[in-house]
mmCIF file of C-alpha atoms in Angstrom:
data_model
loop_
_atom_site.group_PDB
_atom_site.id
_atom_site.type_symbol
_atom_site.label_atom_id
_atom_site.label_comp_id
_atom_site.label_asym_id
_atom_site.label_seq_id
_atom_site.Cartn_x
_atom_site.Cartn_y
_atom_site.Cartn_z
ATOM 1 C CA UNK A 1 -110.631 -25.196 203.103
ATOM 2 C CA UNK A 2 -111.018 -23.988 206.694
ATOM 3 C CA UNK A 3 -114.030 -21.929 205.675
ATOM 4 C CA UNK A 4 -115.715 -24.964 204.104
ATOM 5 C CA UNK A 5 -115.267 -27.135 207.186
ATOM 6 C CA UNK A 6 -116.221 -24.192 209.393
ATOM 7 C CA UNK A 7 -119.469 -23.771 207.462
ATOM 8 C CA UNK A 8 -120.188 -27.500 207.699
ATOM 9 C CA UNK A 9 -119.486 -27.367 211.437
ATOM 10 C CA UNK A 10 -121.813 -24.363 211.797
ATOM 11 C CA UNK A 11 -124.535 -26.253 209.917
ATOM 12 C CA UNK A 12 -124.084 -29.314 212.139
ATOM 13 C CA UNK A 13 -124.112 -27.226 215.338
ATOM 14 C CA UNK A 14 -127.267 -25.477 214.196
ATOM 15 C CA UNK A 15 -128.975 -28.761 213.307
ATOM 16 C CA UNK A 16 -128.071 -30.162 216.727
ATOM 17 C CA UNK A 17 -129.629 -27.160 218.481
ATOM 18 C CA UNK A 18 -132.744 -27.364 216.314
ATOM 19 C CA UNK A 19 -133.140 -31.116 216.925
ATOM 20 C CA UNK A 20 -132.821 -30.602 220.685
ATOM 21 C CA UNK A 21 -135.457 -27.870 220.463
ATOM 22 C CA UNK A 22 -137.935 -29.631 218.172
ATOM 23 C CA UNK A 23 -136.860 -33.079 217.012
ATOM 24 C CA UNK A 24 -136.060 -34.473 213.579
ATOM 25 C CA UNK A 25 -139.124 -33.051 211.830
ATOM 26 C CA UNK A 26 -138.949 -29.801 213.790
ATOM 27 C CA UNK A 27 -136.531 -28.111 211.401
ATOM 28 C CA UNK A 28 -135.824 -27.637 207.726
ATOM 29 C CA UNK A 29 -132.920 -26.473 205.607
ATOM 30 C CA UNK A 30 -134.624 -23.055 205.502
ATOM 31 C CA UNK A 31 -134.367 -22.888 209.324
ATOM 32 C CA UNK A 32 -130.686 -23.824 209.202
ATOM 33 C CA UNK A 33 -130.028 -21.282 206.432
ATOM 34 C CA UNK A 34 -131.673 -18.521 208.486
ATOM 35 C CA UNK A 35 -129.694 -19.288 211.635
ATOM 36 C CA UNK A 36 -126.317 -19.880 209.962
ATOM 37 C CA UNK A 37 -126.774 -16.970 207.558
ATOM 38 C CA UNK A 38 -126.296 -18.887 204.321
ATOM 39 C CA UNK A 39 -128.519 -19.892 201.424
ATOM 40 C CA UNK A 40 -130.166 -23.316 201.237
ATOM 41 C CA UNK A 41 -128.059 -24.394 198.216
ATOM 42 C CA UNK A 42 -124.971 -23.880 200.381
ATOM 43 C CA UNK A 43 -126.290 -26.438 202.847
ATOM 44 C CA UNK A 44 -126.872 -28.898 199.996
ATOM 45 C CA UNK A 45 -123.247 -28.351 198.971
ATOM 46 C CA UNK A 46 -122.179 -29.814 202.336
ATOM 47 C CA UNK A 47 -125.054 -32.229 202.990
ATOM 48 C CA UNK A 48 -127.038 -33.450 199.988
ATOM 49 C CA UNK A 49 -130.109 -34.178 202.100
ATOM 50 C CA UNK A 50 -131.485 -33.805 205.601
ATOM 51 C CA UNK A 51 -130.807 -37.519 206.097
ATOM 52 C CA UNK A 52 -127.113 -36.940 205.273
ATOM 53 C CA UNK A 53 -126.975 -33.966 207.622
ATOM 54 C CA UNK A 54 -128.542 -35.740 210.605
ATOM 55 C CA UNK A 55 -126.663 -39.004 209.984
ATOM 56 C CA UNK A 56 -123.389 -37.055 209.964
ATOM 57 C CA UNK A 57 -124.453 -35.151 213.078
ATOM 58 C CA UNK A 58 -125.236 -38.356 215.003
ATOM 59 C CA UNK A 59 -122.060 -40.046 213.787
ATOM 60 C CA UNK A 60 -119.960 -37.108 215.005
ATOM 61 C CA UNK A 61 -121.922 -36.910 218.242
ATOM 62 C CA UNK A 62 -121.214 -40.591 218.869
ATOM 63 C CA UNK A 63 -117.504 -40.108 218.144
ATOM 64 C CA UNK A 64 -117.384 -37.135 220.544
ATOM 65 C CA UNK A 65 -119.162 -39.156 223.230
ATOM 66 C CA UNK A 66 -116.776 -42.089 222.787
ATOM 67 C CA UNK A 67 -113.783 -39.730 222.995
ATOM 68 C CA UNK A 68 -115.224 -38.172 226.148
ATOM 69 C CA UNK A 69 -115.743 -41.571 227.771
ATOM 70 C CA UNK A 70 -112.203 -42.605 226.832
ATOM 71 C CA UNK A 71 -110.835 -39.412 228.389
ATOM 72 C CA UNK A 72 -112.876 -40.080 231.522
ATOM 73 C CA UNK A 73 -111.353 -43.557 231.758
ATOM 74 C CA UNK A 74 -107.826 -42.206 231.256
ATOM 75 C CA UNK A 75 -108.224 -39.473 233.870
ATOM 76 C CA UNK A 76 -110.334 -41.236 236.492
ATOM 77 C CA UNK A 77 -109.290 -44.699 237.692
ATOM 78 C CA UNK A 78 -112.148 -45.504 240.079
ATOM 79 C CA UNK A 79 -115.211 -46.981 238.267
ATOM 80 C CA UNK A 80 -117.575 -45.386 240.804
ATOM 81 C CA UNK A 81 -115.992 -41.988 240.103
ATOM 82 C CA UNK A 82 -116.276 -42.622 236.360
ATOM 83 C CA UNK A 83 -120.047 -43.036 236.764
ATOM 84 C CA UNK A 84 -120.163 -39.902 238.934
ATOM 85 C CA UNK A 85 -118.162 -38.063 236.259
ATOM 86 C CA UNK A 86 -120.572 -39.161 233.548
ATOM 87 C CA UNK A 87 -123.592 -38.064 235.587
ATOM 88 C CA UNK A 88 -121.801 -34.841 236.549
ATOM 89 C CA UNK A 89 -121.140 -34.028 232.911
ATOM 90 C CA UNK A 90 -124.845 -34.203 232.079
ATOM 91 C CA UNK A 91 -125.860 -32.404 235.253
ATOM 92 C CA UNK A 92 -123.581 -29.476 234.353
ATOM 93 C CA UNK A 93 -124.840 -29.424 230.740
ATOM 94 C CA UNK A 94 -128.456 -29.388 231.888
ATOM 95 C CA UNK A 95 -127.849 -26.746 234.563
ATOM 96 C CA UNK A 96 -126.066 -24.308 232.265
ATOM 97 C CA UNK A 97 -128.193 -25.268 229.214
ATOM 98 C CA UNK A 98 -125.134 -25.957 227.020
ATOM 99 C CA UNK A 99 -126.511 -29.395 226.123
ATOM 100 C CA UNK A 100 -129.817 -29.745 227.946
ATOM 101 C CA UNK A 101 -130.615 -33.109 226.358
ATOM 102 C CA UNK A 102 -128.800 -35.948 224.624
ATOM 103 C CA UNK A 103 -129.511 -35.580 220.902
ATOM 104 C CA UNK A 104 -129.537 -39.374 220.496
ATOM 105 C CA UNK A 105 -132.075 -39.799 223.300
ATOM 106 C CA UNK A 106 -134.349 -37.298 221.571
ATOM 107 C CA UNK A 107 -133.943 -39.019 218.228
ATOM 108 C CA UNK A 108 -134.556 -42.410 219.855
ATOM 109 C CA UNK A 109 -138.007 -41.117 220.843
ATOM 110 C CA UNK A 110 -138.643 -40.562 217.141
ATOM 111 C CA UNK A 111 -137.220 -43.913 216.016
ATOM 112 C CA UNK A 112 -140.399 -45.019 214.165
ATOM 113 C CA UNK A 113 -140.272 -41.983 211.848
ATOM 114 C CA UNK A 114 -136.507 -41.700 211.384
ATOM 115 C CA UNK A 115 -134.861 -42.635 208.102
ATOM 116 C CA UNK A 116 -133.032 -45.954 208.516
ATOM 117 C CA UNK A 117 -129.570 -44.364 208.025
ATOM 118 C CA UNK A 118 -130.201 -42.080 211.013
ATOM 119 C CA UNK A 119 -131.822 -44.825 213.098
ATOM 120 C CA UNK A 120 -128.735 -47.033 212.613
ATOM 121 C CA UNK A 121 -126.458 -44.270 213.946
ATOM 122 C CA UNK A 122 -128.732 -43.686 216.945
ATOM 123 C CA UNK A 123 -128.743 -47.406 217.797
ATOM 124 C CA UNK A 124 -124.956 -47.499 217.437
ATOM 125 C CA UNK A 125 -124.675 -44.664 219.980
ATOM 126 C CA UNK A 126 -126.816 -46.531 222.509
ATOM 127 C CA UNK A 127 -124.898 -49.771 221.969
ATOM 128 C CA UNK A 128 -121.592 -47.986 222.458
ATOM 129 C CA UNK A 129 -122.741 -46.222 225.623
ATOM 130 C CA UNK A 130 -124.247 -49.434 227.042
ATOM 131 C CA UNK A 131 -121.009 -51.286 226.318
ATOM 132 C CA UNK A 132 -118.943 -48.668 228.152
ATOM 133 C CA UNK A 133 -121.326 -48.609 231.112
ATOM 134 C CA UNK A 134 -121.269 -52.432 231.265
ATOM 135 C CA UNK A 135 -117.466 -52.453 231.391
ATOM 136 C CA UNK A 136 -117.484 -49.820 234.167
ATOM 137 C CA UNK A 137 -120.051 -51.844 236.134
ATOM 138 C CA UNK A 138 -118.007 -55.041 235.728
ATOM 139 C CA UNK A 139 -114.771 -53.362 236.848
ATOM 140 C CA UNK A 140 -116.513 -51.681 239.760
ATOM 141 C CA UNK A 141 -117.984 -54.972 240.908
ATOM 142 C CA UNK A 142 -114.623 -56.770 240.624
ATOM 143 C CA UNK A 143 -112.937 -54.044 242.683
ATOM 144 C CA UNK A 144 -115.711 -54.087 245.279
ATOM 145 C CA UNK A 145 -116.582 -50.430 244.537
ATOM 146 C CA UNK A 146 -119.980 -51.013 242.953
ATOM 147 C CA UNK A 147 -122.684 -53.251 244.288
ATOM 148 C CA UNK A 148 -124.910 -54.612 241.565
ATOM 149 C CA UNK A 149 -128.256 -56.254 242.138
ATOM 150 C CA UNK A 150 -128.356 -57.641 238.570
ATOM 151 C CA UNK A 151 -125.900 -58.602 235.846
ATOM 152 C CA UNK A 152 -123.617 -55.731 234.796
ATOM 153 C CA UNK A 153 -125.304 -55.471 231.368
ATOM 154 C CA UNK A 154 -128.748 -55.108 232.957
ATOM 155 C CA UNK A 155 -127.452 -52.575 235.495
ATOM 156 C CA UNK A 156 -125.824 -50.628 232.652
ATOM 157 C CA UNK A 157 -129.046 -50.520 230.637
ATOM 158 C CA UNK A 158 -130.983 -49.405 233.730
ATOM 159 C CA UNK A 159 -128.375 -46.756 234.506
ATOM 160 C CA UNK A 160 -128.534 -45.415 230.949
ATOM 161 C CA UNK A 161 -132.344 -45.374 230.988
ATOM 162 C CA UNK A 162 -132.369 -43.536 234.319
ATOM 163 C CA UNK A 163 -129.961 -40.867 233.065
ATOM 164 C CA UNK A 164 -132.028 -40.270 229.937
ATOM 165 C CA UNK A 165 -135.255 -40.370 231.950
ATOM 166 C CA UNK A 166 -133.806 -37.794 234.348
ATOM 167 C CA UNK A 167 -133.098 -35.539 231.350
ATOM 168 C CA UNK A 168 -136.712 -35.928 230.289
ATOM 169 C CA UNK A 169 -138.008 -35.147 233.782
ATOM 170 C CA UNK A 170 -135.805 -32.053 234.073
ATOM 171 C CA UNK A 171 -137.197 -30.875 230.744
ATOM 172 C CA UNK A 172 -140.806 -31.774 231.567
ATOM 173 C CA UNK A 173 -140.711 -29.942 234.901
ATOM 174 C CA UNK A 174 -138.663 -27.058 233.514
ATOM 175 C CA UNK A 175 -136.340 -27.624 236.462
ATOM 176 C CA UNK A 176 -132.697 -28.617 235.866
ATOM 177 C CA UNK A 177 -132.407 -29.685 239.528
ATOM 178 C CA UNK A 178 -134.735 -32.634 238.835
ATOM 179 C CA UNK A 179 -131.845 -34.340 237.057
ATOM 180 C CA UNK A 180 -129.822 -34.551 240.270
ATOM 181 C CA UNK A 181 -132.867 -35.437 242.353
ATOM 182 C CA UNK A 182 -133.329 -38.526 240.173
ATOM 183 C CA UNK A 183 -129.691 -39.508 239.614
ATOM 184 C CA UNK A 184 -128.307 -39.083 243.150
ATOM 185 C CA UNK A 185 -130.186 -42.125 244.554
ATOM 186 C CA UNK A 186 -128.983 -44.196 241.589
ATOM 187 C CA UNK A 187 -125.346 -43.498 242.400
ATOM 188 C CA UNK A 188 -125.992 -44.012 246.120
ATOM 189 C CA UNK A 189 -127.591 -47.412 245.478
ATOM 190 C CA UNK A 190 -124.671 -48.592 243.343
ATOM 191 C CA UNK A 191 -122.169 -47.426 245.980
ATOM 192 C CA UNK A 192 -124.036 -48.771 249.019
ATOM 193 C CA UNK A 193 -122.650 -51.761 250.870
ATOM 194 C CA UNK A 194 -125.217 -54.537 251.178
#
């Protein structure tokens, strides 16, 4: 059974890389088969359709993100440091190219063409992330560690949009440092005493 789940994991990892490189329509089962070194029918054995594959990928990605945010909360008490940790995670991923872009942010750009099952998973990821960011903003404000100029929910949505926009800018300029150039003032503004 380990081999079966290992193959499924390899297929999912490959699909994630291909989506980050070219989007939802930028890959086929033939591409996955070539990279993973299996035949297309083997992919269908694990994922009946591309929709099933990408829906499963996004669902797992969301679960991994939620687990990562929970771990950040357990290990870092200060809300300001939690935001810095979140930004730092993405900055490291972009700098070393391990995860140069959020797969859900890329898929969100393709929302009009995505199958509904995939679109629902992408929206669920954004709702979950926005909810976590809102709770961090609220706690930070209560503790006097974060200074918000709008309601926590609005600040959280703006924070999330800035992080994803910084990913896009780093990619557009071909310069990973652009991510930090854009995100550093965001963290400074939230930490500044007014």
